[in-house]
Short mmCIF file of C-alpha atoms and ligand atoms in Angstrom, two decimals:
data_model
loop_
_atom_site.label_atom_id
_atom_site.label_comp_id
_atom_site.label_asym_id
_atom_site.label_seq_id
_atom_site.Cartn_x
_atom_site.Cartn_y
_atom_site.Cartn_z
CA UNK A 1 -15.82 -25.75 3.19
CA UNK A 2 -12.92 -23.58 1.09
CA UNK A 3 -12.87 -20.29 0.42
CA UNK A 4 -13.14 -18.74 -2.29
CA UNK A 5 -10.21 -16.21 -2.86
CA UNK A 6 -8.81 -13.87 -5.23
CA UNK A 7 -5.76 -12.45 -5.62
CA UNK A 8 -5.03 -8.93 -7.11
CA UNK A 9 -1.63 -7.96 -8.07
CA UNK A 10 -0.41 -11.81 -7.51
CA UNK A 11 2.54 -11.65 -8.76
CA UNK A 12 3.86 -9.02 -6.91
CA UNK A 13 6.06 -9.25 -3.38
CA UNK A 14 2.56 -8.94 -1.44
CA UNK A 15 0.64 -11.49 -4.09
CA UNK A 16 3.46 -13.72 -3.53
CA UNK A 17 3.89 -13.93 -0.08
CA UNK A 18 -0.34 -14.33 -0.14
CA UNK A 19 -0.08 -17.29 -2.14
CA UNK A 20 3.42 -18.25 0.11
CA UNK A 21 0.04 -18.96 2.72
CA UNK A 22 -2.93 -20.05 0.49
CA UNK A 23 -0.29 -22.90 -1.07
CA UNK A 24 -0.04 -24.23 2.39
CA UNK A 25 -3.13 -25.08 3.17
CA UNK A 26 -4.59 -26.16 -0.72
CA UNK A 27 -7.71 -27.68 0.56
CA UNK A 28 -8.93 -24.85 2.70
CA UNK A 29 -9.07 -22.11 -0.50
CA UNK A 30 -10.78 -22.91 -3.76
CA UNK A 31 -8.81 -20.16 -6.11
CA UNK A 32 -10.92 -17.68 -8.25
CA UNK A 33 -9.31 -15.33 -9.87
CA UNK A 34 -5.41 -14.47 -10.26
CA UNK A 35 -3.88 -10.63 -11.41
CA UNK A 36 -0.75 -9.98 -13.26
CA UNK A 37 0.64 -7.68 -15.41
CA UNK A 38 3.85 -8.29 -16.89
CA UNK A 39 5.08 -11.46 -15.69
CA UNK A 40 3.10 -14.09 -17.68
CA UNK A 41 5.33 -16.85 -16.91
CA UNK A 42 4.88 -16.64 -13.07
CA UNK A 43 0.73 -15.45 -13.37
CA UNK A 44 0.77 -18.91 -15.80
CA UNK A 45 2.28 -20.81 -13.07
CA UNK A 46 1.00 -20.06 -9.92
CA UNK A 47 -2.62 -19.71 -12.06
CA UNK A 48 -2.00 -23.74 -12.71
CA UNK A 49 -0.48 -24.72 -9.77
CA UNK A 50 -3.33 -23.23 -7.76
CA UNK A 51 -6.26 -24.70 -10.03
CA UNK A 52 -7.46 -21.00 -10.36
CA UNK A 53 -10.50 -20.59 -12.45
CA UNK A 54 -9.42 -17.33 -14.18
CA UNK A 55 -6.15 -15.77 -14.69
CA UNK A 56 -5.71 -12.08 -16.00
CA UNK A 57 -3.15 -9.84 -16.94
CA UNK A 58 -3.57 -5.87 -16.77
CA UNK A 59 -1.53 -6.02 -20.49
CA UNK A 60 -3.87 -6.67 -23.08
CA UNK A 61 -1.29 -7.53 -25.99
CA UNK A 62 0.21 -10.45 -23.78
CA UNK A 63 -3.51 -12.35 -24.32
CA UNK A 64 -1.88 -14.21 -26.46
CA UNK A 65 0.91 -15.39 -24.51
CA UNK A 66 -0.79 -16.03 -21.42
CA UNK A 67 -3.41 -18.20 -23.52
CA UNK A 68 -0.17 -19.98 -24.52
CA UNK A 69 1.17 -20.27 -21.17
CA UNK A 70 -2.26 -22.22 -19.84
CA UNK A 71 -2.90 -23.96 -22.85
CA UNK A 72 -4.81 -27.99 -21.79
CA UNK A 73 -4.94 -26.73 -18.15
CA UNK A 74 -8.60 -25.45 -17.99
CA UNK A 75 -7.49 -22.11 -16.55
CA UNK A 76 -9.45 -18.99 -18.26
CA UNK A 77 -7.49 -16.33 -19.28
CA UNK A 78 -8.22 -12.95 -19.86
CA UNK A 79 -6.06 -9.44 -19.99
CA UNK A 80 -6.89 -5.48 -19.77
CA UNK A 81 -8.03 -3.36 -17.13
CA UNK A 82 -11.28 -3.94 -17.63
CA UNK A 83 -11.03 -7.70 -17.07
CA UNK A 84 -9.63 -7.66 -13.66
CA UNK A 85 -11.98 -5.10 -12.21
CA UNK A 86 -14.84 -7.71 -13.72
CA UNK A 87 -12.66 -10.69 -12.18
CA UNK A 88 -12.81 -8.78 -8.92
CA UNK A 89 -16.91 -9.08 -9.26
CA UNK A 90 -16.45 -12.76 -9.44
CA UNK A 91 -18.63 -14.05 -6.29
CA UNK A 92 -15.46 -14.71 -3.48
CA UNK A 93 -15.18 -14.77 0.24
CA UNK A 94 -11.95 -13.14 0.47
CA UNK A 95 -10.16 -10.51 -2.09
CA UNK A 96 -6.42 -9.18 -1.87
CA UNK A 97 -6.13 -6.14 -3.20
CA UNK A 98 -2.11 -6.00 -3.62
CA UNK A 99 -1.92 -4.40 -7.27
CA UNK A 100 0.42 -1.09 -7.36
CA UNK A 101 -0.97 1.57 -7.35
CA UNK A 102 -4.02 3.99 -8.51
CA UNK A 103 -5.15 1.10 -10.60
CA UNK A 104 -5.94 -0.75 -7.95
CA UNK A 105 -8.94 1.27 -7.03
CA UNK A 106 -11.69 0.62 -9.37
CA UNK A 107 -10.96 -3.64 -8.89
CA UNK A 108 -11.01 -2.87 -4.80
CA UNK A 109 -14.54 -1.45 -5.16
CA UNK A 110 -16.10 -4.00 -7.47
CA UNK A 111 -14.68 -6.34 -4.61
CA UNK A 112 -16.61 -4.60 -2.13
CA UNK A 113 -19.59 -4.28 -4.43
CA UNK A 114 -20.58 -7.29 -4.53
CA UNK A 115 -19.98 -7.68 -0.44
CA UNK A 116 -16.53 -9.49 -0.48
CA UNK A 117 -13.77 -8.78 2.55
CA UNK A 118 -11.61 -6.82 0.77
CA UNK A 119 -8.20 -7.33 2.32
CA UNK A 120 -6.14 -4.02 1.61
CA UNK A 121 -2.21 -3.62 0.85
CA UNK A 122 -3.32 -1.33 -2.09
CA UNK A 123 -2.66 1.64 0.05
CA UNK A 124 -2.73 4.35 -3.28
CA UNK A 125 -6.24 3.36 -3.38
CA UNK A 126 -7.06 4.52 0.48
CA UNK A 127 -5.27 7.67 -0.26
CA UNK A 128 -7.01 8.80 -3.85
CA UNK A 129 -10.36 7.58 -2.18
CA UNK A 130 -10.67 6.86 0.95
CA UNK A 131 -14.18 8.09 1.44
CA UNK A 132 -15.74 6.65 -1.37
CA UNK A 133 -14.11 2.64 -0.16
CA UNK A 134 -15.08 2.81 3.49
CA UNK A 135 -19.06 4.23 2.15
CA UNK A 136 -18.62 1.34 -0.34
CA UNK A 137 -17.80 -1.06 2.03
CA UNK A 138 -20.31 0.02 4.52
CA UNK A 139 -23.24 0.08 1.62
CA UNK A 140 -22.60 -3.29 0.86
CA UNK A 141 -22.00 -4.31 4.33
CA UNK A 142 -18.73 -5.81 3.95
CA UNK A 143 -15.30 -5.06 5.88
CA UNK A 144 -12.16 -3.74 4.52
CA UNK A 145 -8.88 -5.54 6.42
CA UNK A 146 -5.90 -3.21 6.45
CA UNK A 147 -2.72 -5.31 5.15
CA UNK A 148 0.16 -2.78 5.14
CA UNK A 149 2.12 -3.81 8.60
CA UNK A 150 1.52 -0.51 10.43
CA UNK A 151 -2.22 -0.76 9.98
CA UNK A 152 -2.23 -4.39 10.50
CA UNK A 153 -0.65 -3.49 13.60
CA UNK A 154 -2.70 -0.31 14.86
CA UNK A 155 -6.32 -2.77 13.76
CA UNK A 156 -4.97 -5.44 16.29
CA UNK A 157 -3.85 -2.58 19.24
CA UNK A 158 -7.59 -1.68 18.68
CA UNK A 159 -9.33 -5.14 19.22
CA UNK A 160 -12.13 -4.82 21.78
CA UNK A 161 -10.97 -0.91 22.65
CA UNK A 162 -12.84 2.09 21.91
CA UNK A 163 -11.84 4.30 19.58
CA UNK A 164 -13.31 7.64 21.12
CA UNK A 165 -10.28 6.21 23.75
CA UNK A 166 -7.53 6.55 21.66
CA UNK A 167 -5.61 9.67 21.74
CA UNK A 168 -3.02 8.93 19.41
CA UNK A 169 -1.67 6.53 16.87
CA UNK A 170 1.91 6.15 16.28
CA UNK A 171 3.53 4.49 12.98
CA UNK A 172 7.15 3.39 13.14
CA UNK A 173 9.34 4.13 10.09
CA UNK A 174 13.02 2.47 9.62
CA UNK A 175 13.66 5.54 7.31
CA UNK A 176 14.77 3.77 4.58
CA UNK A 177 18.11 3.85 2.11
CA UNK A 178 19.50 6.70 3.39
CA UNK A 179 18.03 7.68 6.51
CA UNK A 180 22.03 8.21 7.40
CA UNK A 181 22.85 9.87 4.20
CA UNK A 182 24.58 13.40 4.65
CA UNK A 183 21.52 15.62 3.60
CA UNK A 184 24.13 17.06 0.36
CA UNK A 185 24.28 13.39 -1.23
CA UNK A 186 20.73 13.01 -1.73
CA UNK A 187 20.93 14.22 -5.41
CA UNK A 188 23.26 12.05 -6.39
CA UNK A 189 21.69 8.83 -4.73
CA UNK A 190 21.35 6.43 -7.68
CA UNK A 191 18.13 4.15 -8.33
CA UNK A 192 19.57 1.03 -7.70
CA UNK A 193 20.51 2.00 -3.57
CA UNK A 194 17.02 3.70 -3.61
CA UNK A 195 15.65 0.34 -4.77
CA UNK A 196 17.25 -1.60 -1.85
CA UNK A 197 15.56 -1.68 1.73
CA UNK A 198 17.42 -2.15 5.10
CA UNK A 199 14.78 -4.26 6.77
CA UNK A 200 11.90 -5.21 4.27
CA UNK A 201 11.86 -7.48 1.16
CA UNK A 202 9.34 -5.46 -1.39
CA UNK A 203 8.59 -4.76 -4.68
CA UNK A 204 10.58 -1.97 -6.12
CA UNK A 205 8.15 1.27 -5.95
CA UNK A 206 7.46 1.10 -2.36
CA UNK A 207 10.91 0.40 -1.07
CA UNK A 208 12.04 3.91 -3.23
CA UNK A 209 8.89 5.54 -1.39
CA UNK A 210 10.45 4.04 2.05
CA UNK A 211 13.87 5.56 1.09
CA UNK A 212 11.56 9.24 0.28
CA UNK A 213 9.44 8.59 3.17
CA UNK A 214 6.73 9.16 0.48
CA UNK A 215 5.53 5.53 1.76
CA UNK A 216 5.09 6.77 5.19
CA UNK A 217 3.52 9.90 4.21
CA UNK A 218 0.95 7.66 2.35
CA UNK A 219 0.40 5.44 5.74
CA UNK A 220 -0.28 8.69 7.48
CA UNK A 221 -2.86 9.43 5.11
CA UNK A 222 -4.21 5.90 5.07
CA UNK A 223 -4.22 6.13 8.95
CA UNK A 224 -6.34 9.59 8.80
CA UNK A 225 -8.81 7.47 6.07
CA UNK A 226 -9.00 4.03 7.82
CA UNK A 227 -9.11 4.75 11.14
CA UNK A 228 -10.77 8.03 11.22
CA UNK A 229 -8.43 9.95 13.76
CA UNK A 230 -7.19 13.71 13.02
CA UNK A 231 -3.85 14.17 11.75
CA UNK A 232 -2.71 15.72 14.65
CA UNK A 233 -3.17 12.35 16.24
CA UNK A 234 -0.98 10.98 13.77
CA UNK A 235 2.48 10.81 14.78
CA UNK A 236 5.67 8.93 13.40
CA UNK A 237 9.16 7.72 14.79
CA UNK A 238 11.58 6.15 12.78
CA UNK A 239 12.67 3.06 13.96
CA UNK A 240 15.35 1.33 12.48
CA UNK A 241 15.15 -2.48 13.43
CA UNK A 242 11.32 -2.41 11.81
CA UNK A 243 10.35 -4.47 14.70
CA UNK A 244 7.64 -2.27 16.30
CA UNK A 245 5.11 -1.69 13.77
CA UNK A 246 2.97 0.99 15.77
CA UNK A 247 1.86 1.94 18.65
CA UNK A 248 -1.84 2.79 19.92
CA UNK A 249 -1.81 5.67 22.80
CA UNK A 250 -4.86 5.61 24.72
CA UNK A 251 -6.57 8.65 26.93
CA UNK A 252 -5.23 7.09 29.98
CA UNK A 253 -1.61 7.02 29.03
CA UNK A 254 -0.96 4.02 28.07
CA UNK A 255 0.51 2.35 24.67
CA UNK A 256 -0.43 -0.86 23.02
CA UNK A 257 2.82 -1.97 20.58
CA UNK A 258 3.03 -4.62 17.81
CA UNK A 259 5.78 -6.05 18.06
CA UNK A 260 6.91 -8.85 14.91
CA UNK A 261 9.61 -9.72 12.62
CA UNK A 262 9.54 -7.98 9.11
CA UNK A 263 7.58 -10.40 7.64
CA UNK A 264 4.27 -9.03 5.56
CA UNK A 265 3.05 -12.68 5.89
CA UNK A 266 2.20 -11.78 9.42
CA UNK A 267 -0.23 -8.92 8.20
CA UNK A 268 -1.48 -10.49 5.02
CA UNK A 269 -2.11 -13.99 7.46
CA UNK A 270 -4.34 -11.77 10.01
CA UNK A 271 -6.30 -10.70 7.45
CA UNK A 272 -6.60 -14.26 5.83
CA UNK A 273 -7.62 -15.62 8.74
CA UNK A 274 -9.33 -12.91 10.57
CA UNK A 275 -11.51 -12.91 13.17
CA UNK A 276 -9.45 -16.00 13.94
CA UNK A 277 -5.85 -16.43 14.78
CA UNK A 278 -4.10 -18.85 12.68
CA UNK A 279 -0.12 -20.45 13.00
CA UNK A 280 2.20 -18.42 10.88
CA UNK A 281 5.08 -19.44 9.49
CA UNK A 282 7.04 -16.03 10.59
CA UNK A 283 9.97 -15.91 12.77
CA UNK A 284 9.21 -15.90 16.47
CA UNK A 285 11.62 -12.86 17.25
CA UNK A 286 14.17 -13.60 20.21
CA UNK A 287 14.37 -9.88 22.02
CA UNK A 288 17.35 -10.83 23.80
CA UNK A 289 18.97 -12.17 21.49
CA UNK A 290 18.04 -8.34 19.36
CA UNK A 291 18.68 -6.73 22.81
CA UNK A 292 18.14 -2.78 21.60
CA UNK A 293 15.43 -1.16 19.53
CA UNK A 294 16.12 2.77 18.94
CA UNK A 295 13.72 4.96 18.28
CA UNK A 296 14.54 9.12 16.50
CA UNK A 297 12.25 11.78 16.02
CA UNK A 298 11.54 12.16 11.97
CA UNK A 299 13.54 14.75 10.20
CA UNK A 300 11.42 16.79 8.34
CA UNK A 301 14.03 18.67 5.91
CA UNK A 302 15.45 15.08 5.32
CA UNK A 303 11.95 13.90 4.14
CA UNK A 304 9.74 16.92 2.98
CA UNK A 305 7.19 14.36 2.03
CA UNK A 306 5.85 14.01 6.11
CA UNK A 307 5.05 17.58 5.61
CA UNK A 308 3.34 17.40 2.31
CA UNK A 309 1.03 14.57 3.61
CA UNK A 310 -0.28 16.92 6.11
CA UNK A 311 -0.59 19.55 4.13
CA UNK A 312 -2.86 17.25 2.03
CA UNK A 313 -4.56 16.09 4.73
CA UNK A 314 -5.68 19.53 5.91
CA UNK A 315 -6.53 20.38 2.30
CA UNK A 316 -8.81 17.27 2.30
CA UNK A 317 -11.40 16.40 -0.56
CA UNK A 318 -9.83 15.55 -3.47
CA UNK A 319 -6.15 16.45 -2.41
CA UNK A 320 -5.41 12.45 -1.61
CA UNK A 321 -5.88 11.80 -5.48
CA UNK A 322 -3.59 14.77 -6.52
CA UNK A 323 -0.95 13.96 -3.98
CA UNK A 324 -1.18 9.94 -5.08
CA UNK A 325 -1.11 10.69 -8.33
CA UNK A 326 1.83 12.89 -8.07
CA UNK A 327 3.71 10.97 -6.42
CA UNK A 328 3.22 7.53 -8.49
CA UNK A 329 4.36 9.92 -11.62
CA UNK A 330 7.74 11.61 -9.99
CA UNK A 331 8.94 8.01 -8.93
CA UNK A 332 8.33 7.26 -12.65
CA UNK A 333 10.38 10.35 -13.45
CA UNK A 334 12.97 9.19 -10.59
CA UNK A 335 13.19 5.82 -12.65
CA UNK A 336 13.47 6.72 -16.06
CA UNK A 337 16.16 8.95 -14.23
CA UNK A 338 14.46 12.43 -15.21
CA UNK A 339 14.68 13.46 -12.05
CA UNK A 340 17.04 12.85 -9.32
CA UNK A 341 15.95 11.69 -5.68
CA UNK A 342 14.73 15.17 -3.96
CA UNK A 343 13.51 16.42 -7.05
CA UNK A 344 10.58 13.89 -6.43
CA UNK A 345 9.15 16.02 -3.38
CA UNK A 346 9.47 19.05 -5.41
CA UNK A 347 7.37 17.63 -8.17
CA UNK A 348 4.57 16.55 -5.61
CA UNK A 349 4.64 19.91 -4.27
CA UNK A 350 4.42 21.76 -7.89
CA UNK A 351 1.61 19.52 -8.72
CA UNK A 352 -0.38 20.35 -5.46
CA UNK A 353 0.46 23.99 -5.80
CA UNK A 354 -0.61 23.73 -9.24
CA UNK A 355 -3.94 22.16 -8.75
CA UNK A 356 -4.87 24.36 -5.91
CA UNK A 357 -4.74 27.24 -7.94
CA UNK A 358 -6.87 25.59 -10.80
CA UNK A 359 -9.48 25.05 -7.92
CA UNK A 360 -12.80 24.84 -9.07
CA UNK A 361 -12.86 23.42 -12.23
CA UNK A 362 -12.94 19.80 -10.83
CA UNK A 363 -16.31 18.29 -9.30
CA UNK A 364 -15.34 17.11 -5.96
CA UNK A 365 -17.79 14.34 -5.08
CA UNK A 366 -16.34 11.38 -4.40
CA UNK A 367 -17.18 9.07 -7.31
CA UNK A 368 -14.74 6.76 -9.49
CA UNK A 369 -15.15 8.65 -12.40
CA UNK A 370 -14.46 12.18 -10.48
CA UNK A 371 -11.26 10.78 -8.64
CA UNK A 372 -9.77 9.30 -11.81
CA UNK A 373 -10.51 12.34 -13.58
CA UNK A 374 -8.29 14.51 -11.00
CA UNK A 375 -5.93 11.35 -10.84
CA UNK A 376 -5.71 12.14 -15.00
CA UNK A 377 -5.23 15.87 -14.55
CA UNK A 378 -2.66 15.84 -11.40
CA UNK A 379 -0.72 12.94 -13.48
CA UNK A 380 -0.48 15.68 -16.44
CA UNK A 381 0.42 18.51 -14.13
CA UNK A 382 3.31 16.23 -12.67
CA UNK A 383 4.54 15.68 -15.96
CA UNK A 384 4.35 19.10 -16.68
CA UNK A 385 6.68 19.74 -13.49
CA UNK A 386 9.42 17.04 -14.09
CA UNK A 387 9.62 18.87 -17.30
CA UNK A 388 10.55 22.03 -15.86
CA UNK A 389 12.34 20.37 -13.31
CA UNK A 390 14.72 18.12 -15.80
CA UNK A 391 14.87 21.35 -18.50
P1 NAD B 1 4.92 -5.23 -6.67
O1 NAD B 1 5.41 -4.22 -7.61
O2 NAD B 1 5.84 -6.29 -6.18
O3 NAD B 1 3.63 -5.96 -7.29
C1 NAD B 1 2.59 -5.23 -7.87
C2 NAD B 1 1.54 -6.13 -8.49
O4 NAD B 1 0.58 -5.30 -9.19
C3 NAD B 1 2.09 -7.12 -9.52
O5 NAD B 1 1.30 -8.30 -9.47
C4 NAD B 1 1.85 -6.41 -10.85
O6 NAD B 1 1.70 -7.31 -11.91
C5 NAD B 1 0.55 -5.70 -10.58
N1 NAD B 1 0.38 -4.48 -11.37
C6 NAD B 1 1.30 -3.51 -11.58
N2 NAD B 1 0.77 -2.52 -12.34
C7 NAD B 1 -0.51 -2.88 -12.58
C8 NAD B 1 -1.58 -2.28 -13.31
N3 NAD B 1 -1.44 -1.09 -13.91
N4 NAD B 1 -2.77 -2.91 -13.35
C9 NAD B 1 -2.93 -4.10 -12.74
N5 NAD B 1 -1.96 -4.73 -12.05
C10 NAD B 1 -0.76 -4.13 -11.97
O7 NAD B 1 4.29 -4.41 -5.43
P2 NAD B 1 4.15 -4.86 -3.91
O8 NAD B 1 5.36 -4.48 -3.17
O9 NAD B 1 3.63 -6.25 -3.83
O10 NAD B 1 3.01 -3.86 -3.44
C11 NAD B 1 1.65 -4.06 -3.77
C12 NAD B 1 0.80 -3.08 -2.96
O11 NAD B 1 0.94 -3.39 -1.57
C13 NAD B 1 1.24 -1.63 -3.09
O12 NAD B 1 0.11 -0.80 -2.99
C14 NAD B 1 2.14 -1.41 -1.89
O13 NAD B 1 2.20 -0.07 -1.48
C15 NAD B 1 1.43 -2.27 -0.86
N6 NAD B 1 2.30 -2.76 0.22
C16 NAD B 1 3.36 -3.56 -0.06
C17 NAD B 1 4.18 -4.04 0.96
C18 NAD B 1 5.31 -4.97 0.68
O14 NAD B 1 5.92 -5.46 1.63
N7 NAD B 1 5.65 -5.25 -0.54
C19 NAD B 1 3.91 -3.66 2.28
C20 NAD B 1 2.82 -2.84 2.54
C21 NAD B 1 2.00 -2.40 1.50
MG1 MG B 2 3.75 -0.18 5.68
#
């Protein structure tokens, strides 16, 4: 029988490279639901290629145009936040959740409400709330698949081991755009070489974050969340091939490695196809042919942002939501070019200093409403501190 399957954030490098897998095999997936935002022509497409039964974008003044776009095909459409959080209630077997973003939270839990695997590359979400997905999964008794390659990788080290075993998890990091850059140049590195990655073809936001290392500080976190290990546990070691995706160390020594091409269809197929293994069409890597992987200890003064995930970490609670939110709205400031490239770590850090002090004035239970109301107020307080920062 098909599956039914929706896909969040479709027209994005992770929504793309999902459909890359559900197009190959038409007859095994019955389509639900496709997310867009922007990119009406592609949503359109893929929406009608795919025989999907609703398409929405997040953008509710381009209704009109993706109405247009679908017109005598018999796919829905529908636009605004609202709508994809209620498309990701439509009844599905399998959701990804691959919007950018905070955003992303509220449609990952309606998933999981109404008992859907709920396969994750929406890593902001973990971050802002990690608590309040895993109890939502676990109320509804449904399973949340880890998509982002390192997790991917550490959730297959971990198959049929114990986790009380485990005495360490290691993500690898190729340290991004200028992981070789003379520490001085940083200011002046422009937003088109922080938009291209050495290894990995992604959408624009997370390859900056590789080049900050504000994407590996959010894996860290999302490793602390998901897995439930202490930060101390948490280690990382930039690795420039991207090859080794992490590494499990267990209490007697040893350590389990992933080893795969840079290929996210690899991850998003596991999860697809999980608890079964499936052919991929990924590129069986030749290690003689590579012949070297190098491995360096992460330079903290290079990349404060390993340092401020820990410090949120330790902070716990709510801090995942301030540090998220932060950091989505200093790579907005990096974009619009308000702020130049290290001046994105000090924003971060302003904001959490910021909201530390105001302590006490937000309700810290884990709901929705609570975590988008500190996501609201740390968003503010970011602005607040590219404003100082660019004045
Ligand atoms: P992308 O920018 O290429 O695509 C983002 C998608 O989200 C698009 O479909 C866009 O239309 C949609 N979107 C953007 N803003 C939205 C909003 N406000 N509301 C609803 N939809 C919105 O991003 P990506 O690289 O595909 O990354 C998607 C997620 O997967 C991110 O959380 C990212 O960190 C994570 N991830 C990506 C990769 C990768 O290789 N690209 C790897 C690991 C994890
Ligand atoms: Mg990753």
């Amino acid at each position: 029988m098909a599956r039914r399957v929706s896909i969040l954030g479709a027209t994005g490098s992770i929504g793309q490279n999902t459909l890359d897998l559900i197009a190959r095999a038409p007859d095994d997936y019955d389509v639900v639901a496709l997310t867009g935002a922007g990119n009406i022509a592609q949503l359109a497409k893929d929406a009608i290629a795919l025989r999907a039964d609703v398409a929405v974008t997040a953008h509710e003044n381009l209704l009109d145009d993706l109405r247009a776009a679908l017109a005598g095909s018999g796919v829905e459409a529908a636009a605004g936040t609202s709508a994809i959080t209620e498309c990701a209630s439509r009844p599905a077997d399998w959701i990804m959740s691959a919007i950018v973003g905070a955003a992303g939270l509220a449609p990952g839990l309606a998933a999981l409400e109404q008992g859907t695997t709920l396969a994750l590359a929406n890593k902001e979400s973990l971050v802002c709330a990690g608590k309040l997905l895993l109890d939502t999964a676990q109320k509804y008794g449904t399973r949340i698949l880890p998509v982002d390659s390192e997790h991917s990788a550490i959730f297959q080290a971990l198959i049929g081991e114990d986790i009380a075993s485990v005495e360490r998890i290691i993500i690898t990091a190729s340290g991004g755009a200028f992981r070789d850059w003379p520490l001085e140049k940083l200011a002046e590195a422009t937003l088109d070489q922080a938009s291209s990655h050495p290894n990995w073809d992604m959408g624009q936001r997370i390859t900056i974050d590789s080049a900050s290392m504000f994407n590996k500080a959010m894996e860290i976190i999302e490793t602390h969340e998901f897995f439930h290990v202490s930060p101390e546990q948490i280690e990382v070691l930039v690795h420039p091939q991207s090859m080794i995706h992490a590494l499990v160390g267990f209490n007697d020594g040893a350590l389990m490695a992933h080893v795969g091409p840079p290929d996210m269809r690899h991850a998003i197929g596991f999860a697809l196809h999980h608890p079964e293994r499936k052919h991929l069409p990924v590129e069986r890597l030749d290690l003689a042919a590579i012949g070297t992987f190098e491995f360096r200890a992460p330079d903290e003064v290079r990349w404060p942002a390993l340092r401020l995930a820990r410090e949120t970490m330790q902070a716990g609670g709510m801090t995942g939501a301030v540090f998220n939110a932060a950091k989505e709205t200093a790579l907005d400031g990096f974009i619009a070019r308000q702020i130049n490239f290290p001046q994105m770590a000090h924003v971060v850090e302003d904001t959490l200093a910021q909201m530390f002090a105001s302590d006490g004035h937000i309700d810290a239970t884990m709901t929705l409403d609570n975590v988008l109301q500190v996501d609201h107020l740390a968003r503010k307080a970011a602005k607040a501190a590219i404003h100082k920062r660019a004045g």
